[in-house]
mmCIF file of C-alpha atoms and ligand atoms in Angstrom:
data_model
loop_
_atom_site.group_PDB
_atom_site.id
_atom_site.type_symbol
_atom_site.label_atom_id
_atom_site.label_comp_id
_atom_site.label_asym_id
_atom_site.label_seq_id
_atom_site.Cartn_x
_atom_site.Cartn_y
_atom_site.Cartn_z
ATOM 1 C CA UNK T 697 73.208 -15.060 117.959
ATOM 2 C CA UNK T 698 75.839 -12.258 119.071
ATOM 3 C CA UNK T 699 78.232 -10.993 116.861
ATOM 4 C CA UNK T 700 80.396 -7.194 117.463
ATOM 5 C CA UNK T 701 79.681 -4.721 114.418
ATOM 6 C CA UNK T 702 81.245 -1.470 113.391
ATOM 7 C CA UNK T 703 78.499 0.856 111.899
ATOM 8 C CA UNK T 704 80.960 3.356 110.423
ATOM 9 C CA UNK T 705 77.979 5.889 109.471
ATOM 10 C CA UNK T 706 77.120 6.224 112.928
ATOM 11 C CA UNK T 707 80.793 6.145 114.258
ATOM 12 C CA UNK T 708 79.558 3.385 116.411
ATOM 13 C CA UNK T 709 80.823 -0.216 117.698
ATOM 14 C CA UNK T 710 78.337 -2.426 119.352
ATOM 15 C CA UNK T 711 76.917 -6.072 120.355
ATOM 16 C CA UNK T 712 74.422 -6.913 117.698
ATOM 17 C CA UNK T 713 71.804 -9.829 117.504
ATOM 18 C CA UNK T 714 72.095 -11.425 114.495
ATOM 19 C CA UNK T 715 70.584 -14.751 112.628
ATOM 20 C CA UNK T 716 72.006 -17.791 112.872
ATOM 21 C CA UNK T 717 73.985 -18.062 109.175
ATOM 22 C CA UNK T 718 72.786 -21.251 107.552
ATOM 23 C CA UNK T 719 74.259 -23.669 104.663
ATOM 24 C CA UNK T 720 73.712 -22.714 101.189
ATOM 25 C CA UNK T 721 75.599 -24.125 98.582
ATOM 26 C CA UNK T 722 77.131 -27.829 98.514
ATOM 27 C CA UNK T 723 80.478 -26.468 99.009
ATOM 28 C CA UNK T 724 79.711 -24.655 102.740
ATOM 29 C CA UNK T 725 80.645 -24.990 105.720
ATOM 30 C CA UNK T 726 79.137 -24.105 109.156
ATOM 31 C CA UNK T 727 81.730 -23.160 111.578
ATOM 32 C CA UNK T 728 81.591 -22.241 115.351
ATOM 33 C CA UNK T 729 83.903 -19.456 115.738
ATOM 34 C CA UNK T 730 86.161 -20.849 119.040
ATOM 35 C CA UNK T 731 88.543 -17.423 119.519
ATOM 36 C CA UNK T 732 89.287 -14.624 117.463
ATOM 37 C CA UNK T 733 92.232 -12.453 117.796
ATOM 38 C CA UNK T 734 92.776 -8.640 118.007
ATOM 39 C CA UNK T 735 95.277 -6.251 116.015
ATOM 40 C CA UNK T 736 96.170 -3.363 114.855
ATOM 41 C CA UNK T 737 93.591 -3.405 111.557
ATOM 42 C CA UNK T 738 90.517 -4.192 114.364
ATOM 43 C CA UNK T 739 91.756 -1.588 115.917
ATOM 44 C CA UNK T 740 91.700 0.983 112.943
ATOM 45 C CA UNK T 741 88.275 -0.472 111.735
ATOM 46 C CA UNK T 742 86.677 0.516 115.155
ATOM 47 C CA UNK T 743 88.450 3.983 114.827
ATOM 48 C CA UNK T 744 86.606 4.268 111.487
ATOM 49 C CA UNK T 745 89.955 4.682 109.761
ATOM 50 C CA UNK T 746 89.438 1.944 107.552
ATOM 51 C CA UNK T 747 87.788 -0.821 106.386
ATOM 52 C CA UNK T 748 84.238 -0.795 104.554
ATOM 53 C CA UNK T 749 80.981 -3.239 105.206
ATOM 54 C CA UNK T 750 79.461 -5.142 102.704
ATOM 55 C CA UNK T 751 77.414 -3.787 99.950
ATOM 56 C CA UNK T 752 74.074 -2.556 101.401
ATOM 57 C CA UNK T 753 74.621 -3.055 104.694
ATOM 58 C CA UNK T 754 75.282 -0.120 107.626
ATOM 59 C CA UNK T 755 77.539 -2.476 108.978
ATOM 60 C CA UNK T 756 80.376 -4.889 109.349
ATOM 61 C CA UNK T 757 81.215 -7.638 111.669
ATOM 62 C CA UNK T 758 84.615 -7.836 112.307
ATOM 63 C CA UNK T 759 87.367 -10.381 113.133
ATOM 64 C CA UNK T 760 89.512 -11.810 110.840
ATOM 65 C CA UNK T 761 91.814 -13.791 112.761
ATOM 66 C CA UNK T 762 90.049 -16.890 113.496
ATOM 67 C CA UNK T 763 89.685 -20.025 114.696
ATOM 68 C CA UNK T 764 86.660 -22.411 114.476
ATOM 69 C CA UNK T 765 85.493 -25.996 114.815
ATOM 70 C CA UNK T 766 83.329 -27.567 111.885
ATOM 71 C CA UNK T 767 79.685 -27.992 112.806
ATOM 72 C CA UNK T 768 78.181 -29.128 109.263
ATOM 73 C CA UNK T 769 79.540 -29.655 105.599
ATOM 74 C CA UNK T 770 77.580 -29.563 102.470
ATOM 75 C CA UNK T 771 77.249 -32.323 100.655
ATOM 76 C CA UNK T 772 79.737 -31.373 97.919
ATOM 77 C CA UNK T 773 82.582 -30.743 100.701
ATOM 78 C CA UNK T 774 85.193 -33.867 100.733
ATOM 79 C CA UNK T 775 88.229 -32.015 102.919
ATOM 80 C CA UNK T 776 86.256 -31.448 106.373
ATOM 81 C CA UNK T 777 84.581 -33.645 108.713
ATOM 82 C CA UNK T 778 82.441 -31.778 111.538
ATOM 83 C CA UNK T 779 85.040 -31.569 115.136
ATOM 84 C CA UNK T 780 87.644 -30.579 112.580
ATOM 85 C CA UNK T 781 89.540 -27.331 113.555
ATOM 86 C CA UNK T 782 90.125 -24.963 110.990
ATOM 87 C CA UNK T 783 91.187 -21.238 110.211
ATOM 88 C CA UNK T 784 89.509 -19.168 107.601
ATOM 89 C CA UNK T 785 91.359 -16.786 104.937
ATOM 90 C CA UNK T 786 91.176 -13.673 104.691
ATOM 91 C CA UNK T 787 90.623 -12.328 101.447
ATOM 92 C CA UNK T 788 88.583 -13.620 98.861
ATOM 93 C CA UNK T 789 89.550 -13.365 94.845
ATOM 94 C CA UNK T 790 88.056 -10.000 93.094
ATOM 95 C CA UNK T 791 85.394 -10.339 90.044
ATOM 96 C CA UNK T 792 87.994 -9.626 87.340
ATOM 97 C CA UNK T 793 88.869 -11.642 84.221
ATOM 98 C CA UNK T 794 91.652 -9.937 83.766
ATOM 99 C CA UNK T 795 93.195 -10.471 86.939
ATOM 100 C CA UNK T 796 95.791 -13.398 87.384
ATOM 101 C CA UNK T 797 96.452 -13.752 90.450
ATOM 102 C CA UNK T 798 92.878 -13.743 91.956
ATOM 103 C CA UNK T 799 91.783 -16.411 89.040
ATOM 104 C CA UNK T 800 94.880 -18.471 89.865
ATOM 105 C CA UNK T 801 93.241 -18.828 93.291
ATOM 106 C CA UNK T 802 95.829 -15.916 94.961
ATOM 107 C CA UNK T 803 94.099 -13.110 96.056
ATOM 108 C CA UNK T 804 96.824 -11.920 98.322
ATOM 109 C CA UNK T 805 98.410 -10.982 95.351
ATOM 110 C CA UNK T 806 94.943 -9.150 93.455
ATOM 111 C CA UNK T 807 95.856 -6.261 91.140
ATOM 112 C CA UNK T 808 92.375 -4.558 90.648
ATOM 113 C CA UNK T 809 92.305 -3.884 94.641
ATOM 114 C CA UNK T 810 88.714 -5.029 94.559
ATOM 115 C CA UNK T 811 89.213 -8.189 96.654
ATOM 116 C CA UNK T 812 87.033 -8.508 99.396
ATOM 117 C CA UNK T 813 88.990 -9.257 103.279
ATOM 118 C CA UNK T 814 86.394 -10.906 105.942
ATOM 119 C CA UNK T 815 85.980 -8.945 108.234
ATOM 120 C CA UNK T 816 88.128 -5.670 107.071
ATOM 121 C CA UNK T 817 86.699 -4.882 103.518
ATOM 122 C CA UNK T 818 83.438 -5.796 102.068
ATOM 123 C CA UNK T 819 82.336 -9.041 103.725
ATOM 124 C CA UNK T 820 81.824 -10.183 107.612
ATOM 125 C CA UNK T 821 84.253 -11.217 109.544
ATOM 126 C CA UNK T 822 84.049 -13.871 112.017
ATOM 127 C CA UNK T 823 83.527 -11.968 115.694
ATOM 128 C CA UNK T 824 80.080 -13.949 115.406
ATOM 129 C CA UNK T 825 79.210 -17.247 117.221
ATOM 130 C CA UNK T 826 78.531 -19.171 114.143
ATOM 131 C CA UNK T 827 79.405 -18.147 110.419
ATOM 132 C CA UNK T 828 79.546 -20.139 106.896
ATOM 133 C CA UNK T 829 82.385 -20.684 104.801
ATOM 134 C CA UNK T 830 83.640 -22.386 101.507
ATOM 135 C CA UNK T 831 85.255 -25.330 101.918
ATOM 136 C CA UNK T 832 88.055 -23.297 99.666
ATOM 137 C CA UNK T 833 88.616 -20.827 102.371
ATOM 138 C CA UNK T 834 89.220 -23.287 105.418
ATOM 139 C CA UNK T 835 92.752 -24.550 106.277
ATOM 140 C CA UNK T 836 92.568 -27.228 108.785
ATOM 141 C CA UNK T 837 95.003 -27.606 111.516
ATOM 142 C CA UNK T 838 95.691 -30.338 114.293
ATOM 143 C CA UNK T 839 94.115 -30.261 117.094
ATOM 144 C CA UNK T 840 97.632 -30.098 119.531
ATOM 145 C CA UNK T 841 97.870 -26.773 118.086
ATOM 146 C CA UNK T 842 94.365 -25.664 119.472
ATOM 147 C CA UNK T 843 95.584 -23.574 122.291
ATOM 148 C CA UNK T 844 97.617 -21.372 119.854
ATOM 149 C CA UNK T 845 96.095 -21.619 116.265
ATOM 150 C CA UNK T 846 94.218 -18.020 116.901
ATOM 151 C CA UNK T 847 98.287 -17.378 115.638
ATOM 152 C CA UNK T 848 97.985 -18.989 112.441
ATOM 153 C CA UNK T 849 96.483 -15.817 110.503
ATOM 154 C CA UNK T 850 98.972 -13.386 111.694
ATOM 155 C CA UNK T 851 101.749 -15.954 111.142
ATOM 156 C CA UNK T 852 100.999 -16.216 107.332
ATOM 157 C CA UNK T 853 101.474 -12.982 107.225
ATOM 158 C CA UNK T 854 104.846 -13.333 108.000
ATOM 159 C CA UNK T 855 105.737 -16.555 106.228
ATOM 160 C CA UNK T 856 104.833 -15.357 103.123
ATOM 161 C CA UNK T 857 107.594 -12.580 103.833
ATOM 162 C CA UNK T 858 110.149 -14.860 104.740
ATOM 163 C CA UNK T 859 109.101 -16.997 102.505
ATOM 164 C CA UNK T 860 110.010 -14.708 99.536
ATOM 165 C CA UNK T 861 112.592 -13.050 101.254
ATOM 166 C CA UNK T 862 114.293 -16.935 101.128
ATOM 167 C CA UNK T 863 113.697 -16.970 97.203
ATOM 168 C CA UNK T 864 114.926 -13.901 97.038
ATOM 169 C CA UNK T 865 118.344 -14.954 98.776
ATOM 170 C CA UNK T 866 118.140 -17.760 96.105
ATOM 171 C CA UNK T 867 119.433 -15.480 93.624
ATOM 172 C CA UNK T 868 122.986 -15.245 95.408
ATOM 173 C CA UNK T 869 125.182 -17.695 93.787
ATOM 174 C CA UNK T 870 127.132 -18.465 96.941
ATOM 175 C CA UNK T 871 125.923 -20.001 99.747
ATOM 176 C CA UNK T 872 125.447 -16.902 102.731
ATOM 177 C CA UNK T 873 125.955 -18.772 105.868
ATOM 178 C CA UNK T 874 124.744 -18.145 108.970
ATOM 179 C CA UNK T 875 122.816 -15.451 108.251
ATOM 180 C CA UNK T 876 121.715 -12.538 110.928
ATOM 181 C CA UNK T 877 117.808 -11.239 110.807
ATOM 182 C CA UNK T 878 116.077 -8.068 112.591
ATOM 183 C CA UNK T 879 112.545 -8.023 113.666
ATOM 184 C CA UNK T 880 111.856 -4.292 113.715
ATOM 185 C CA UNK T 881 108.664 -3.972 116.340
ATOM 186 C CA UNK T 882 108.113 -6.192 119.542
ATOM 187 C CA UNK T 883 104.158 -6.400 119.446
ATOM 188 C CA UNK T 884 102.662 -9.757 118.204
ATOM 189 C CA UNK T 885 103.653 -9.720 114.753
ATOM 190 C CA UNK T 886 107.133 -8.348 115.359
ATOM 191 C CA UNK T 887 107.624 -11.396 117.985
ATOM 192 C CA UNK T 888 105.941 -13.638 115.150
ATOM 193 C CA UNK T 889 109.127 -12.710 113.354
ATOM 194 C CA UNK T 890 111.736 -13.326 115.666
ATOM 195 C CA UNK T 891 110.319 -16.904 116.184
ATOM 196 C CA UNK T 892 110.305 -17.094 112.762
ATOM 197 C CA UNK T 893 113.694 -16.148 112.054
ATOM 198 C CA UNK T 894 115.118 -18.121 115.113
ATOM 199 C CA UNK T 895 113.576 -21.260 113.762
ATOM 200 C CA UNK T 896 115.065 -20.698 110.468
ATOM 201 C CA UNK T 897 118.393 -20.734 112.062
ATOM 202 C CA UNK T 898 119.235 -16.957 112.227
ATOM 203 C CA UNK T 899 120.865 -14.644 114.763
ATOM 204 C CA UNK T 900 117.962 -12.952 115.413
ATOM 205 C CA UNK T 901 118.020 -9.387 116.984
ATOM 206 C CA UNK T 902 114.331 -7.713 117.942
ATOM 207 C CA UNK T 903 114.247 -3.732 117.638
ATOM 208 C CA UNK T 904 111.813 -1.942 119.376
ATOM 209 C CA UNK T 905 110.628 1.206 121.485
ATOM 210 C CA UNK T 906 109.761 -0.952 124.797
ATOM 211 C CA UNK T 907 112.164 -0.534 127.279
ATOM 212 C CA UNK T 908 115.168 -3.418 127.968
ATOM 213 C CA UNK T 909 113.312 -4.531 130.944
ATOM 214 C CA UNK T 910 109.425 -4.917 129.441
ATOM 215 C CA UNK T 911 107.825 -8.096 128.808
ATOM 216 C CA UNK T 912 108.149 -7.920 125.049
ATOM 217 C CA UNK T 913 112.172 -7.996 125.558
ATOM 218 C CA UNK T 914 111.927 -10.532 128.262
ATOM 219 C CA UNK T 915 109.921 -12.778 125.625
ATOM 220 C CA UNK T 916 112.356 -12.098 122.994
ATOM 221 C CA UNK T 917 115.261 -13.323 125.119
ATOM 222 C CA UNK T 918 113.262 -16.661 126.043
ATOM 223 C CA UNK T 919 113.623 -17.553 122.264
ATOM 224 C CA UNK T 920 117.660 -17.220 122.663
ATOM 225 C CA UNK T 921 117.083 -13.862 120.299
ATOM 226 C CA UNK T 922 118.650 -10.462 121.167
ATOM 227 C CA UNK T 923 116.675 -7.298 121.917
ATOM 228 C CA UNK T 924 117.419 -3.796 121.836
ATOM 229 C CA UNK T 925 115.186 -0.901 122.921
ATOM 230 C CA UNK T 926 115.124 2.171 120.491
ATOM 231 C CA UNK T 927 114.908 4.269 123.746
ATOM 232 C CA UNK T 928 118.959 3.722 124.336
ATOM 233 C CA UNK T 929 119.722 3.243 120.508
ATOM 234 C CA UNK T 930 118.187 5.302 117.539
ATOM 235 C CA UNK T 931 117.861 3.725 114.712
ATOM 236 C CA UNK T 932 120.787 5.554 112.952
ATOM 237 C CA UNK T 933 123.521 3.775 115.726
ATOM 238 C CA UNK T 934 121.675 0.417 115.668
ATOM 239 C CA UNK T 935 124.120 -0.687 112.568
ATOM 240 C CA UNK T 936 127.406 0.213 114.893
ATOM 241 C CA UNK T 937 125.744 -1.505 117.958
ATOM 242 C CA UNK T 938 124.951 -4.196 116.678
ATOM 243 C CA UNK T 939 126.344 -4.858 112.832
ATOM 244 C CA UNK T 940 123.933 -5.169 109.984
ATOM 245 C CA UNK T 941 121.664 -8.183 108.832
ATOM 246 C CA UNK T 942 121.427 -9.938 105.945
ATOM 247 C CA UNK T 943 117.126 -9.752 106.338
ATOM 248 C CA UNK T 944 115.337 -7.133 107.894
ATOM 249 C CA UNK T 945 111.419 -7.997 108.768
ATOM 250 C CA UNK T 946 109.420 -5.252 109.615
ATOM 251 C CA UNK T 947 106.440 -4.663 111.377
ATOM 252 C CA UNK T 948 106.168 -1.605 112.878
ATOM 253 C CA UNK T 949 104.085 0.399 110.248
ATOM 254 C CA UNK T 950 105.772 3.698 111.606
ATOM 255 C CA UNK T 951 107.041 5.532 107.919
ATOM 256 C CA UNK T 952 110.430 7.039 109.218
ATOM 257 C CA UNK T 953 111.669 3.844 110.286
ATOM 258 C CA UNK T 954 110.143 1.867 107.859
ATOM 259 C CA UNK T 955 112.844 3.874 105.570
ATOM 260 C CA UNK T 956 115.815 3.922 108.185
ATOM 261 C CA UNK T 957 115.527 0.205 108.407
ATOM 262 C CA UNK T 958 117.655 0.449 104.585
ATOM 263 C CA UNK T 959 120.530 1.469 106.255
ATOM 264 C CA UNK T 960 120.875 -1.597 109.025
ATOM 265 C CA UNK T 961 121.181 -3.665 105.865
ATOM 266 C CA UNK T 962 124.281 -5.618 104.625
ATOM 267 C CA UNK T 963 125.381 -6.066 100.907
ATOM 268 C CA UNK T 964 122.704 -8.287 99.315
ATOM 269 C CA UNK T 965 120.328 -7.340 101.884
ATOM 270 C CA UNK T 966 116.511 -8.147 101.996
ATOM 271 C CA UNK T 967 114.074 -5.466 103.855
ATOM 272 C CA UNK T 968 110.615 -6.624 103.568
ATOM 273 C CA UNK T 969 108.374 -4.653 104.938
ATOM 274 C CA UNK T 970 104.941 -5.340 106.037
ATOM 275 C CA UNK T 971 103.530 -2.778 108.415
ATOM 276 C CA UNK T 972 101.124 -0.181 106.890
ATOM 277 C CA UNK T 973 101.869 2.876 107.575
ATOM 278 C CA UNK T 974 99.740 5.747 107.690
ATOM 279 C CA UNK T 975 99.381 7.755 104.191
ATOM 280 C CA UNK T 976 99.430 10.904 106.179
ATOM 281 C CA UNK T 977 103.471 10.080 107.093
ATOM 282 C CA UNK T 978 106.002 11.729 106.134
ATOM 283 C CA UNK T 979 109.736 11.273 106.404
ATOM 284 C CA UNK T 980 113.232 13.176 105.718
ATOM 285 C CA UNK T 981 115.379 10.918 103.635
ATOM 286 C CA UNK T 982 118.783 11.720 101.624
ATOM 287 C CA UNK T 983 116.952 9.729 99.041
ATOM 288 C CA UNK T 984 120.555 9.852 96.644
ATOM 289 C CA UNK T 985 122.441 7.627 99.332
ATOM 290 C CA UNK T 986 119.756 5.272 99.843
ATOM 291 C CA UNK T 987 118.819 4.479 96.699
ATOM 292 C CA UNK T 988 122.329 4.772 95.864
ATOM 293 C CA UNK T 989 123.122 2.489 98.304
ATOM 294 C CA UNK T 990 120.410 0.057 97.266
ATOM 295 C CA UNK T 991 121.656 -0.278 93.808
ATOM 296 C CA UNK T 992 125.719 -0.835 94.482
ATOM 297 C CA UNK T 993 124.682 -3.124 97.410
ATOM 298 C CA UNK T 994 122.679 -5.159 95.972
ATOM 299 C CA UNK T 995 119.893 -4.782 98.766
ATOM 300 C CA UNK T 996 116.203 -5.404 97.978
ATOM 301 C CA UNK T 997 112.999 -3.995 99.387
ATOM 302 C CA UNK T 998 109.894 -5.342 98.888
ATOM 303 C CA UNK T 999 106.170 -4.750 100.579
ATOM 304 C CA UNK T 1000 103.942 -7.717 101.650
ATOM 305 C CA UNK T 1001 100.415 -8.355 102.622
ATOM 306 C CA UNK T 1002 98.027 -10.753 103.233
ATOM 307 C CA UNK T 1003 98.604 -14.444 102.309
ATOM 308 C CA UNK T 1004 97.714 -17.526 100.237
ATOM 309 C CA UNK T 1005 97.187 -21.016 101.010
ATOM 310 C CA UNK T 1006 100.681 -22.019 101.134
ATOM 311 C CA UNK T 1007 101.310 -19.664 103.567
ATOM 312 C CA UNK T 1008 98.618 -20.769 105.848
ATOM 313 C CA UNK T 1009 100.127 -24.424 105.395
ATOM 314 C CA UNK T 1010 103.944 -22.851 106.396
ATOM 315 C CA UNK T 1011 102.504 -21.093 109.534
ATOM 316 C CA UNK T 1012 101.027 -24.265 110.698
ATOM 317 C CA UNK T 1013 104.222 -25.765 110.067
ATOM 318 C CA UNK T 1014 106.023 -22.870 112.040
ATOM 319 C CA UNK T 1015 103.830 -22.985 114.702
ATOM 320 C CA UNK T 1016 104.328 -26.877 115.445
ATOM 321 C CA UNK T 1017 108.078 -26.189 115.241
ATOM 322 C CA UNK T 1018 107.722 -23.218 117.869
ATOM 323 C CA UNK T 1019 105.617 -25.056 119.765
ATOM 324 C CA UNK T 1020 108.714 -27.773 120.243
ATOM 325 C CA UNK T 1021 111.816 -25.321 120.313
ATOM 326 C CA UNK T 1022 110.008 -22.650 122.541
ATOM 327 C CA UNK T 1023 106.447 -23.570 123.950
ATOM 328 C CA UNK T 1024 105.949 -21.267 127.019
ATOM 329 C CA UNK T 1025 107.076 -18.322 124.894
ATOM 330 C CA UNK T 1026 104.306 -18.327 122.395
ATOM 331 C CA UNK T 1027 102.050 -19.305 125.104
ATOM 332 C CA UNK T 1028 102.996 -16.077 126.499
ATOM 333 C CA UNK T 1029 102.583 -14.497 123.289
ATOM 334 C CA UNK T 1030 98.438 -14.363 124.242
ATOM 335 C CA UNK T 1031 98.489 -12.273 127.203
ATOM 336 C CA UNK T 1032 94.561 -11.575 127.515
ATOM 337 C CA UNK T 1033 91.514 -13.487 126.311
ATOM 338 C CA UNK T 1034 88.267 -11.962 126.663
ATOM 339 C CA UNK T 1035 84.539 -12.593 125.942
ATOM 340 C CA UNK T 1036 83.181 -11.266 123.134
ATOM 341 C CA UNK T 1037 80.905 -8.451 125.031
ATOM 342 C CA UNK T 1038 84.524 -6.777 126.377
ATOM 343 C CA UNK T 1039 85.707 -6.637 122.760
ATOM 344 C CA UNK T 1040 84.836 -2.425 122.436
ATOM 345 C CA UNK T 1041 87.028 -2.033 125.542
ATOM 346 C CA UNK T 1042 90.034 -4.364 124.143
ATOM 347 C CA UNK T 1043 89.815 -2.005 121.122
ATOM 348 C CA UNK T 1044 90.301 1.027 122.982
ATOM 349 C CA UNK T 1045 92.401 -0.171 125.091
ATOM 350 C CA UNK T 1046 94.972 -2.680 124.215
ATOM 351 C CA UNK T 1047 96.565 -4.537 126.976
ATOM 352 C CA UNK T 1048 99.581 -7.007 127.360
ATOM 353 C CA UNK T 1049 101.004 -8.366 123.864
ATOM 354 C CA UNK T 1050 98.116 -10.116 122.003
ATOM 355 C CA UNK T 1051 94.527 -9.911 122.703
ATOM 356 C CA UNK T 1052 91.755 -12.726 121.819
ATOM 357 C CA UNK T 1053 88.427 -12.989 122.080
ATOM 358 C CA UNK T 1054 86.886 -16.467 123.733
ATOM 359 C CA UNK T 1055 83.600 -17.144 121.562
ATOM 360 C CA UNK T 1056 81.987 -19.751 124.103
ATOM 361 C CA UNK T 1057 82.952 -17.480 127.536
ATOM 362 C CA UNK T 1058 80.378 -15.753 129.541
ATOM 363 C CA UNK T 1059 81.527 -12.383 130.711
HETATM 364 C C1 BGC R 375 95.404 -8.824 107.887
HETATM 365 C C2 BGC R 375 95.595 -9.174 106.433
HETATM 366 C C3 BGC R 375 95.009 -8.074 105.557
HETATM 367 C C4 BGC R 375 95.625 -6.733 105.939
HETATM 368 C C5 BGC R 375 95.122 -5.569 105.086
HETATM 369 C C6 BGC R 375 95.947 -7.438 108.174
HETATM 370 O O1 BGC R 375 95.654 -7.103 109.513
HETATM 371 O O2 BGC R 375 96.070 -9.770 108.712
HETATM 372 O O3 BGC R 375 94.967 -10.413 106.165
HETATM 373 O O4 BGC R 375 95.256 -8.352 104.205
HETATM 374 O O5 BGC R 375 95.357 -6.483 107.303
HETATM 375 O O6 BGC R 375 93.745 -5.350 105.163
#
């Protein structure tokens, strides 16, 4: 079968024939991969800027936002039924006794750093017609959602951000009221967020450096959300513009803005950040008013990655709520799908807003 493979040694991304995975033990599950989607972290991988293959092998498959249909269960697996649509997490628990949160069965929170990601770090990912899985891995969701559940992965990204960034709110002993939220960054995960924070009830601005008049802003308005283009506002006059908000989600990954984003904040604030950017980055800060600032205001920054379970479950749950307050606009969210042979190109060249790659279509 075909599957697309990054062979970092040989700074080299190609189509590769491999065998047809098989089940093992009673616990897996044999999946046909139905569409995978594209990001930023594909995109890095196939620039050899990251990620790492398995141990032993020249190379890695890659994909890790996916979406399959059962084929086969094992005989211990009492979940999934073959025709069952699921999506596979990411990262998979590190060998450490001594490590909490991957024993507690919540990797996304590992402290050794020597999880494994499918697809990104250490293990295939699922840009393969056919892979196995553990039962313990696979999150099933309802077949209405088919068209769109390439979404869910990237989504729990972002619920598990909002999710905490909720808790974190918790802490206030007043109620806030209607609350305003920024998505910093209009590309798929930075849209992801403005659905997210309109269907939590916010007033939801979108930040970005596409123009007032690009698709991305168009999309943003659909949802009844604001946008404003960094091209007419720098960040430093956003605030002024347009006030400040009581959560910030970003997803950008760009450094300097990453640490302007502080200062669109209102007292008792939450910035949560969850681009990555690059280590290389540096940035000018008057660190003593911004972390001066942090501490009287009562404002709160935090970094997230990955998710867990539960955060799977809340994207699904997000997604069936978009899917009733704003269909056509995450429908418009996938502007491209491709087959699996155009996948180099994609990654070279991104088009539109989010890429995916169609498993079962001919080129
Ligand atoms: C993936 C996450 C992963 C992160 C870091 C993101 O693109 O969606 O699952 O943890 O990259 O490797």
């Amino acid at each position: 079968m075909q599957a697309i493979a990054v062979f970092p040694s040989k700074k080299s991304l190609q189509l590769v024939d491999i065998p047809q995975p098989k089940l093992q033990g009673a616990t897996d599950v044999l999946l046909r991969v139905r569409e995978v989607g594209l990001c930023g972290t594909d995109r890095e991988i196939s620039s050899f800027e990251y990620g790492s293959p398995p141990p032993g092998s020249d190379h890695l498959i890659l994909g890790h936002e996916s979406l399959a249909e059962v084929v086969e269960v094992g005989r211990g697996v009492h979940s999934l039924r073959p025709g069952d649509l699921v999506v596979a997490m990411v990262r998979r628990p590190c060998p450490h006794a001594e490590c909490r949160p991957c024993r507690a069965g919540r990797p996304d929170f590992c402290v050794t750093g020597d999880f494994t990601e499918r697809g990104i770090k250490g293990a295939d990912g699922f840009l393969a017609e056919h892979v196995v899985d553990d039962e313990e891995y696979l999150v099933k969701v309802p077949r209405v959602l088919a068209d769109v559940a390439v979404l869910v992965e990237p989504l729990s990204v972002i619920t598990k951000a909002a999710d905490q960034a909720r808790s974190i709110f918790d802490r206030l002993p007043y109620d806030p009221g209607l609350q305003r939220g920024l998505a910093l960054g209009a590309g798929p995960i930075g849209l992801l967020c403005a659905m997210v924070l309109v269907a939590e009830g916010f007033e939801a601005l979108v930040y970005s450096r596409d123009s007032e008049e690009s698709k991305p802003a168009e999309l943003v308005r659909s949802l009844g959300a604001h946008y404003v283009s960094s091209t007419r506002t720098p960040v430093e006059s956003l605030a002024e513009r347009s006030g400040r908000f009581d959560v910030v989600l970003e997803a950008v990954g760009f450094a300097p803005l990453m640490l302007a984003a502080t200062q669109v904040l209102k007292a008792n604030g939450v910035l949560a950040l969850t681009g990555v950017p690059s280590q290389a980055a540096t940035a000018e800060v008057n660190a003593g008013r911004a972390l001066r600032n942090l501490v009287l205001r009562n404002e709160v920054v935090f970094g997230t990655v990955n998710a867990g379970r539960r955060d799977y479950l809340s994207a699904i749950q997000h997604l069936e709520q978009f899917m009733v307050l704003f269909p056509e606009s995450v429908h418009k969210l996938i502007t491209h799908r491709v087959p699996l042979d155009e996948v180099p190109q994609m990654l070279t060249q991104k088009r539109g807003i989010k890429n995916v790659v169609e498993m079962n279509r001919a080129a």
